[in-house]
Amino acid sequence: MTTPAPVSAGSRRLPHPPREEIRLETVLQALSDPMRLSIVRELAAGGDELSCSHFDLPVTKSTTTHHFRVLRESGVIRQVYRGTAKMNGLRTDDLDALFPGLLGTVLDAAGRQAARLGG
Amino acid sequence: MTTPAPVSAGSRRLPHPPREEIRLETVLQALSDPMRLSIVRELAAGGDELSCSHFDLPVTKSTTTHHFRVLRESGVIRQVYRGTAKMNGLRTDDLDALFPGLLGTVLDAAGRQAARLGG
DNA sequence: GGACTACTACGATAAGCATCGTAGTACGGC
DNA sequence: GCCGTACTACGATGCTTATCGTAGTAGTCC
């Protein structure tokens, strides 16, 4: 018993809602914030394992943490620690099972709007 | 000049955002409220011309007015006066042009969730 | 162990929003 | 013109939330 249970990179556990507790209204609300929608767009585009520090958002670190927590607690993203970094990925499987096509259509809509407004 | 411009049922004009000003984030936020989502579901199911008083929501009239205004100002519904009644309809054409499939997918997701949770 | 990195927790603040009650306006019918 | 119906506008209230700064924790590397 030198160390009771090292657990290494898993000691910091993050609470995720199980699939059956994910609510549509909460997901929509999570996606309705411009900052969070851009995070989700970047996650969808840039593969599925991005660290928090990869995102360069025009807010402080505290606020970034807040937005990632909202996304995680709504069931939109999954977060795991890997060393000092926290890796983020979309819960595509769960969302597609619950709300088929929703994530895709929202991402498509966001892309169209960005193309229309941003150039 | 008996009457300068009677306008009859059109004197009370309601401000609607033009199609090109409808923003995805605003639409998602409008749909993220349970009360408003149920209004939209009922509009989608019950044809497209329902008066405000048709809805029996567990809130006061003032609050109902507020929710309908949020839906109108976000671009989700269209409202016109017809006599003393105010008729409501989804802006399906505009939404489908801007965000193809979005409204349908959200309504489908809401239906699935209702079936899963409500029975 | 000590320094550095990455992220978090907590408290504060200011803005937003869902809700209500009351008072008021527009329209239709008598 | 008068009354009832349908909806609105306004102000208040209490809750949620987006933001920040500071202080702190967990992990990596030397």
Short mmCIF file of N, CA, C and O in Angstrom, two decimals, chain A residues 6-105:
data_model
loop_
_atom_site.label_atom_id
_atom_site.label_comp_id
_atom_site.label_asym_id
_atom_site.label_seq_id
_atom_site.Cartn_x
_atom_site.Cartn_y
_atom_site.Cartn_z
N PRO A 6 -3.37 4.85 -7.26
CA PRO A 6 -2.73 5.98 -7.95
C PRO A 6 -3.66 6.64 -8.97
O PRO A 6 -3.74 7.84 -9.04
N VAL A 7 -4.31 5.84 -9.75
CA VAL A 7 -5.31 6.31 -10.71
C VAL A 7 -4.73 7.26 -11.76
O VAL A 7 -5.43 7.63 -12.69
N SER A 8 -3.50 7.63 -11.59
CA SER A 8 -2.79 8.53 -12.52
C SER A 8 -3.67 9.62 -13.11
O SER A 8 -4.19 10.46 -12.40
N ALA A 9 -3.89 9.58 -14.41
CA ALA A 9 -4.60 10.68 -15.05
C ALA A 9 -6.11 10.60 -14.86
O ALA A 9 -6.85 11.34 -15.48
N GLY A 10 -6.56 9.69 -14.01
CA GLY A 10 -8.00 9.55 -13.87
C GLY A 10 -8.50 10.00 -12.52
O GLY A 10 -9.66 9.82 -12.20
N SER A 11 -7.64 10.61 -11.75
CA SER A 11 -8.08 10.99 -10.40
C SER A 11 -9.09 12.12 -10.47
O SER A 11 -10.04 12.17 -9.70
N ARG A 12 -8.90 12.99 -11.41
CA ARG A 12 -9.87 14.08 -11.54
C ARG A 12 -11.00 13.61 -12.47
O ARG A 12 -10.85 13.60 -13.67
N ARG A 13 -12.08 13.22 -11.86
CA ARG A 13 -13.20 12.74 -12.66
C ARG A 13 -14.16 13.88 -12.93
O ARG A 13 -14.35 14.77 -12.09
N LEU A 14 -14.78 13.88 -14.08
CA LEU A 14 -15.70 14.96 -14.45
C LEU A 14 -17.09 14.39 -14.61
O LEU A 14 -17.28 13.36 -15.28
N PRO A 15 -18.10 15.02 -14.02
CA PRO A 15 -19.47 14.50 -14.12
C PRO A 15 -20.09 14.75 -15.48
O PRO A 15 -20.12 15.87 -15.98
N HIS A 16 -20.54 13.66 -16.09
CA HIS A 16 -21.25 13.75 -17.37
C HIS A 16 -22.66 13.20 -17.19
O HIS A 16 -22.84 12.19 -16.51
N PRO A 17 -23.66 13.81 -17.80
CA PRO A 17 -25.00 13.22 -17.73
C PRO A 17 -25.05 11.95 -18.58
O PRO A 17 -24.49 11.93 -19.68
N PRO A 18 -25.70 10.89 -18.08
CA PRO A 18 -25.87 9.71 -18.93
C PRO A 18 -26.78 10.04 -20.11
O PRO A 18 -27.54 11.00 -20.06
N ARG A 19 -26.68 9.21 -21.13
CA ARG A 19 -27.41 9.49 -22.37
C ARG A 19 -28.89 9.77 -22.13
O ARG A 19 -29.45 10.72 -22.67
N GLU A 20 -29.51 8.98 -21.29
CA GLU A 20 -30.97 9.09 -21.14
C GLU A 20 -31.39 10.32 -20.37
O GLU A 20 -32.58 10.62 -20.30
N GLU A 21 -30.43 11.03 -19.81
CA GLU A 21 -30.80 12.25 -19.08
C GLU A 21 -30.54 13.52 -19.88
O GLU A 21 -30.79 14.62 -19.40
N ILE A 22 -30.06 13.35 -21.08
CA ILE A 22 -29.80 14.52 -21.92
C ILE A 22 -31.14 15.07 -22.41
O ILE A 22 -31.95 14.34 -22.95
N ARG A 23 -31.36 16.37 -22.20
CA ARG A 23 -32.63 16.99 -22.56
C ARG A 23 -32.46 17.92 -23.76
O ARG A 23 -31.51 18.71 -23.80
N LEU A 24 -33.38 17.85 -24.66
CA LEU A 24 -33.30 18.67 -25.87
C LEU A 24 -33.21 20.16 -25.56
O LEU A 24 -32.39 20.87 -26.14
N GLU A 25 -34.05 20.63 -24.65
CA GLU A 25 -34.04 22.06 -24.33
C GLU A 25 -32.67 22.50 -23.82
O GLU A 25 -32.18 23.58 -24.18
N THR A 26 -32.07 21.66 -22.98
CA THR A 26 -30.76 22.00 -22.44
C THR A 26 -29.69 22.02 -23.53
O THR A 26 -28.82 22.89 -23.54
N VAL A 27 -29.78 21.07 -24.43
CA VAL A 27 -28.83 21.04 -25.55
C VAL A 27 -28.99 22.30 -26.41
O VAL A 27 -28.01 22.95 -26.77
N LEU A 28 -30.23 22.64 -26.71
CA LEU A 28 -30.46 23.83 -27.54
C LEU A 28 -29.95 25.08 -26.84
O LEU A 28 -29.36 25.96 -27.47
N GLN A 29 -30.18 25.14 -25.54
CA GLN A 29 -29.70 26.31 -24.82
C GLN A 29 -28.17 26.36 -24.82
O GLN A 29 -27.60 27.44 -25.00
N ALA A 30 -27.54 25.22 -24.66
CA ALA A 30 -26.08 25.19 -24.70
C ALA A 30 -25.58 25.68 -26.06
O ALA A 30 -24.61 26.41 -26.14
N LEU A 31 -26.27 25.29 -27.12
CA LEU A 31 -25.83 25.66 -28.46
C LEU A 31 -26.21 27.08 -28.83
O LEU A 31 -25.73 27.61 -29.84
N SER A 32 -27.06 27.72 -28.04
CA SER A 32 -27.57 29.03 -28.42
C SER A 32 -26.62 30.17 -28.05
O SER A 32 -26.89 31.31 -28.38
N ASP A 33 -25.55 29.85 -27.38
CA ASP A 33 -24.56 30.89 -27.07
C ASP A 33 -23.50 30.92 -28.17
O ASP A 33 -22.94 29.87 -28.53
N PRO A 34 -23.21 32.11 -28.72
CA PRO A 34 -22.26 32.21 -29.83
C PRO A 34 -20.90 31.61 -29.51
O PRO A 34 -20.31 30.91 -30.34
N MET A 35 -20.44 31.86 -28.30
CA MET A 35 -19.14 31.33 -27.90
C MET A 35 -19.16 29.81 -27.92
O MET A 35 -18.25 29.17 -28.45
N ARG A 36 -20.19 29.25 -27.34
CA ARG A 36 -20.25 27.79 -27.25
C ARG A 36 -20.49 27.17 -28.62
O ARG A 36 -19.95 26.11 -28.95
N LEU A 37 -21.29 27.84 -29.44
CA LEU A 37 -21.53 27.30 -30.78
C LEU A 37 -20.23 27.26 -31.57
O LEU A 37 -19.97 26.30 -32.31
N SER A 38 -19.40 28.27 -31.39
CA SER A 38 -18.13 28.27 -32.13
C SER A 38 -17.21 27.18 -31.60
O SER A 38 -16.44 26.58 -32.36
N ILE A 39 -17.27 26.91 -30.30
CA ILE A 39 -16.48 25.80 -29.76
C ILE A 39 -16.93 24.49 -30.40
O ILE A 39 -16.11 23.68 -30.86
N VAL A 40 -18.23 24.29 -30.47
CA VAL A 40 -18.75 23.04 -31.03
C VAL A 40 -18.39 22.93 -32.51
O VAL A 40 -18.03 21.85 -32.99
N ARG A 41 -18.44 24.03 -33.22
CA ARG A 41 -18.07 24.00 -34.63
C ARG A 41 -16.61 23.60 -34.80
O ARG A 41 -16.26 22.82 -35.68
N GLU A 42 -15.78 24.13 -33.94
CA GLU A 42 -14.35 23.82 -34.03
C GLU A 42 -14.09 22.36 -33.66
O GLU A 42 -13.26 21.69 -34.28
N LEU A 43 -14.83 21.87 -32.68
CA LEU A 43 -14.69 20.47 -32.31
C LEU A 43 -15.11 19.56 -33.46
O LEU A 43 -14.48 18.53 -33.71
N ALA A 44 -16.18 19.94 -34.13
CA ALA A 44 -16.67 19.11 -35.24
C ALA A 44 -15.69 19.13 -36.40
O ALA A 44 -15.51 18.13 -37.08
N ALA A 45 -15.06 20.28 -36.60
CA ALA A 45 -14.16 20.40 -37.74
C ALA A 45 -12.79 19.79 -37.44
O ALA A 45 -12.19 19.14 -38.29
N GLY A 46 -12.31 19.99 -36.23
CA GLY A 46 -10.91 19.69 -35.95
C GLY A 46 -10.68 18.35 -35.31
O GLY A 46 -9.87 18.25 -34.40
N GLY A 47 -11.40 17.34 -35.75
CA GLY A 47 -11.24 16.06 -35.07
C GLY A 47 -11.87 16.18 -33.72
O GLY A 47 -12.49 17.18 -33.40
N ASP A 48 -11.63 15.22 -32.88
CA ASP A 48 -12.56 15.03 -31.80
C ASP A 48 -11.84 15.06 -30.49
O ASP A 48 -12.42 14.78 -29.47
N GLU A 49 -10.59 15.44 -30.52
CA GLU A 49 -9.84 15.44 -29.27
C GLU A 49 -9.02 16.71 -29.22
O GLU A 49 -7.86 16.74 -29.60
N LEU A 50 -9.63 17.78 -28.73
CA LEU A 50 -8.94 19.04 -28.66
C LEU A 50 -8.85 19.48 -27.20
O LEU A 50 -9.82 19.35 -26.45
N SER A 51 -7.71 20.02 -26.83
CA SER A 51 -7.56 20.51 -25.47
C SER A 51 -8.21 21.88 -25.35
O SER A 51 -8.38 22.60 -26.33
N CYS A 52 -8.55 22.24 -24.12
CA CYS A 52 -9.16 23.54 -23.88
C CYS A 52 -8.26 24.66 -24.35
O CYS A 52 -8.74 25.67 -24.89
N SER A 53 -6.96 24.48 -24.15
CA SER A 53 -6.05 25.57 -24.47
C SER A 53 -5.89 25.76 -25.98
O SER A 53 -5.33 26.77 -26.42
N HIS A 54 -6.39 24.81 -26.75
CA HIS A 54 -6.33 24.95 -28.20
C HIS A 54 -7.22 26.08 -28.69
O HIS A 54 -6.99 26.67 -29.73
N PHE A 55 -8.26 26.39 -27.91
CA PHE A 55 -9.22 27.39 -28.33
C PHE A 55 -8.76 28.77 -27.91
O PHE A 55 -8.34 28.97 -26.78
N ASP A 56 -8.84 29.69 -28.85
CA ASP A 56 -8.41 31.04 -28.53
C ASP A 56 -9.65 31.94 -28.50
O ASP A 56 -9.98 32.60 -29.48
N LEU A 57 -10.31 31.94 -27.38
CA LEU A 57 -11.56 32.68 -27.28
C LEU A 57 -11.31 34.06 -26.67
O LEU A 57 -10.39 34.22 -25.88
N PRO A 58 -12.13 35.03 -27.06
CA PRO A 58 -11.93 36.40 -26.58
C PRO A 58 -12.46 36.62 -25.18
O PRO A 58 -13.04 37.65 -24.89
N VAL A 59 -12.29 35.64 -24.32
CA VAL A 59 -12.69 35.78 -22.92
C VAL A 59 -11.60 35.20 -22.05
O VAL A 59 -10.67 34.56 -22.55
N THR A 60 -11.72 35.40 -20.76
CA THR A 60 -10.70 34.90 -19.85
C THR A 60 -10.79 33.38 -19.72
O THR A 60 -11.75 32.75 -20.15
N LYS A 61 -9.78 32.82 -19.07
CA LYS A 61 -9.75 31.39 -18.84
C LYS A 61 -10.94 30.93 -18.00
O LYS A 61 -11.54 29.88 -18.25
N SER A 62 -11.28 31.71 -17.00
CA SER A 62 -12.41 31.34 -16.14
C SER A 62 -13.68 31.19 -16.96
O SER A 62 -14.44 30.23 -16.78
N THR A 63 -13.92 32.15 -17.82
CA THR A 63 -15.14 32.11 -18.63
C THR A 63 -15.10 30.93 -19.59
O THR A 63 -16.12 30.25 -19.80
N THR A 64 -13.94 30.66 -20.16
CA THR A 64 -13.81 29.49 -21.02
C THR A 64 -14.18 28.22 -20.26
O THR A 64 -14.95 27.38 -20.75
N THR A 65 -13.61 28.07 -19.07
CA THR A 65 -13.96 26.92 -18.24
C THR A 65 -15.46 26.81 -18.05
O THR A 65 -16.05 25.74 -18.18
N HIS A 66 -16.08 27.94 -17.77
CA HIS A 66 -17.54 27.97 -17.58
C HIS A 66 -18.27 27.43 -18.80
O HIS A 66 -19.15 26.57 -18.68
N HIS A 67 -17.90 27.89 -19.99
CA HIS A 67 -18.59 27.46 -21.20
C HIS A 67 -18.39 25.97 -21.47
O HIS A 67 -19.32 25.28 -21.87
N PHE A 68 -17.18 25.48 -21.22
CA PHE A 68 -16.95 24.06 -21.41
C PHE A 68 -17.77 23.24 -20.42
O PHE A 68 -18.28 22.17 -20.75
N ARG A 69 -17.92 23.76 -19.22
CA ARG A 69 -18.73 23.02 -18.25
C ARG A 69 -20.19 22.98 -18.69
O ARG A 69 -20.85 21.94 -18.58
N VAL A 70 -20.71 24.11 -19.19
CA VAL A 70 -22.09 24.12 -19.66
C VAL A 70 -22.27 23.09 -20.77
O VAL A 70 -23.24 22.32 -20.78
N LEU A 71 -21.33 23.04 -21.68
CA LEU A 71 -21.42 22.08 -22.77
C LEU A 71 -21.36 20.65 -22.25
O LEU A 71 -22.09 19.77 -22.72
N ARG A 72 -20.50 20.41 -21.28
CA ARG A 72 -20.39 19.05 -20.75
C ARG A 72 -21.66 18.67 -19.98
O ARG A 72 -22.21 17.59 -20.18
N GLU A 73 -22.14 19.56 -19.14
CA GLU A 73 -23.30 19.23 -18.31
C GLU A 73 -24.59 19.13 -19.12
O GLU A 73 -25.57 18.54 -18.68
N SER A 74 -24.60 19.73 -20.29
CA SER A 74 -25.78 19.59 -21.14
C SER A 74 -25.72 18.31 -21.97
O SER A 74 -26.71 17.91 -22.57
N GLY A 75 -24.56 17.68 -21.99
CA GLY A 75 -24.42 16.43 -22.74
C GLY A 75 -23.89 16.61 -24.14
O GLY A 75 -23.87 15.65 -24.91
N VAL A 76 -23.45 17.79 -24.48
CA VAL A 76 -22.98 18.03 -25.85
C VAL A 76 -21.55 17.53 -26.04
O VAL A 76 -21.23 16.95 -27.08
N ILE A 77 -20.71 17.73 -25.02
CA ILE A 77 -19.32 17.27 -25.17
C ILE A 77 -18.94 16.32 -24.05
O ILE A 77 -19.61 16.25 -23.02
N ARG A 78 -17.86 15.61 -24.29
CA ARG A 78 -17.27 14.71 -23.31
C ARG A 78 -15.90 15.26 -22.99
O ARG A 78 -15.17 15.69 -23.89
N GLN A 79 -15.53 15.26 -21.72
CA GLN A 79 -14.23 15.81 -21.34
C GLN A 79 -13.47 14.79 -20.51
O GLN A 79 -14.03 14.21 -19.57
N VAL A 80 -12.22 14.60 -20.84
CA VAL A 80 -11.36 13.74 -20.03
C VAL A 80 -9.99 14.40 -19.86
O VAL A 80 -9.53 15.12 -20.74
N TYR A 81 -9.41 14.16 -18.71
CA TYR A 81 -8.07 14.68 -18.47
C TYR A 81 -7.04 13.78 -19.12
O TYR A 81 -7.15 12.55 -19.09
N ARG A 82 -6.05 14.41 -19.72
CA ARG A 82 -4.90 13.68 -20.24
C ARG A 82 -3.68 14.48 -19.83
O ARG A 82 -3.34 15.46 -20.47
N GLY A 83 -3.08 14.04 -18.73
CA GLY A 83 -2.00 14.84 -18.18
C GLY A 83 -2.57 16.14 -17.62
O GLY A 83 -3.61 16.13 -16.97
N THR A 84 -1.91 17.23 -17.92
CA THR A 84 -2.44 18.50 -17.43
C THR A 84 -3.51 19.04 -18.37
O THR A 84 -4.22 19.98 -18.02
N ALA A 85 -3.61 18.46 -19.53
CA ALA A 85 -4.59 18.97 -20.49
C ALA A 85 -5.94 18.31 -20.28
O ALA A 85 -6.05 17.22 -19.73
N LYS A 86 -6.96 18.99 -20.71
CA LYS A 86 -8.30 18.41 -20.68
C LYS A 86 -8.77 18.30 -22.12
O LYS A 86 -8.89 19.30 -22.82
N MET A 87 -9.05 17.09 -22.56
CA MET A 87 -9.41 16.86 -23.94
C MET A 87 -10.93 16.87 -24.10
O MET A 87 -11.66 16.35 -23.26
N ASN A 88 -11.36 17.47 -25.19
CA ASN A 88 -12.79 17.65 -25.43
C ASN A 88 -13.20 16.97 -26.72
O ASN A 88 -12.51 17.07 -27.73
N GLY A 89 -14.35 16.31 -26.67
CA GLY A 89 -14.89 15.69 -27.87
C GLY A 89 -16.41 15.76 -27.87
O GLY A 89 -17.04 15.74 -26.80
N LEU A 90 -16.97 15.84 -29.05
CA LEU A 90 -18.43 15.87 -29.15
C LEU A 90 -19.01 14.50 -28.81
O LEU A 90 -18.42 13.47 -29.13
N ARG A 91 -20.18 14.50 -28.18
CA ARG A 91 -20.85 13.22 -27.88
C ARG A 91 -21.77 12.86 -29.05
O ARG A 91 -22.98 12.68 -28.90
N THR A 92 -21.16 12.76 -30.21
CA THR A 92 -21.93 12.53 -31.43
C THR A 92 -22.80 11.29 -31.34
O THR A 92 -23.96 11.30 -31.78
N ASP A 93 -22.24 10.22 -30.79
CA ASP A 93 -22.99 8.96 -30.72
C ASP A 93 -24.26 9.12 -29.89
O ASP A 93 -25.35 8.73 -30.33
N ASP A 94 -24.12 9.71 -28.71
CA ASP A 94 -25.30 9.86 -27.86
C ASP A 94 -26.32 10.81 -28.47
O ASP A 94 -27.52 10.54 -28.46
N LEU A 95 -25.83 11.93 -28.99
CA LEU A 95 -26.76 12.92 -29.55
C LEU A 95 -27.49 12.35 -30.77
O LEU A 95 -28.70 12.56 -30.94
N ASP A 96 -26.76 11.62 -31.61
CA ASP A 96 -27.41 11.05 -32.80
C ASP A 96 -28.42 9.98 -32.42
O ASP A 96 -29.43 9.80 -33.10
N ALA A 97 -28.14 9.27 -31.33
CA ALA A 97 -29.09 8.25 -30.91
C ALA A 97 -30.37 8.89 -30.37
O ALA A 97 -31.48 8.43 -30.63
N LEU A 98 -30.21 9.97 -29.63
CA LEU A 98 -31.37 10.62 -29.03
C LEU A 98 -32.12 11.48 -30.04
O LEU A 98 -33.35 11.44 -30.14
N PHE A 99 -31.35 12.29 -30.77
CA PHE A 99 -31.94 13.30 -31.66
C PHE A 99 -31.32 13.17 -33.04
O PHE A 99 -30.45 13.99 -33.41
N PRO A 100 -31.75 12.20 -33.83
CA PRO A 100 -31.06 11.92 -35.09
C PRO A 100 -31.00 13.14 -36.00
O PRO A 100 -32.01 13.79 -36.26
N GLY A 101 -29.81 13.44 -36.44
CA GLY A 101 -29.63 14.52 -37.39
C GLY A 101 -29.52 15.90 -36.77
O GLY A 101 -29.15 16.85 -37.47
N LEU A 102 -29.83 16.01 -35.50
CA LEU A 102 -29.88 17.35 -34.91
C LEU A 102 -28.53 18.05 -34.96
O LEU A 102 -28.42 19.18 -35.47
N LEU A 103 -27.52 17.38 -34.44
CA LEU A 103 -26.20 18.00 -34.40
C LEU A 103 -25.73 18.38 -35.81
O LEU A 103 -25.24 19.49 -36.04
N GLY A 104 -25.93 17.47 -36.74
CA GLY A 104 -25.52 17.75 -38.11
C GLY A 104 -26.23 18.95 -38.71
O GLY A 104 -25.60 19.80 -39.34
N THR A 105 -27.52 19.03 -38.51
CA THR A 105 -28.27 20.17 -39.09
C THR A 105 -27.86 21.47 -38.44
O THR A 105 -27.75 22.49 -39.13
#
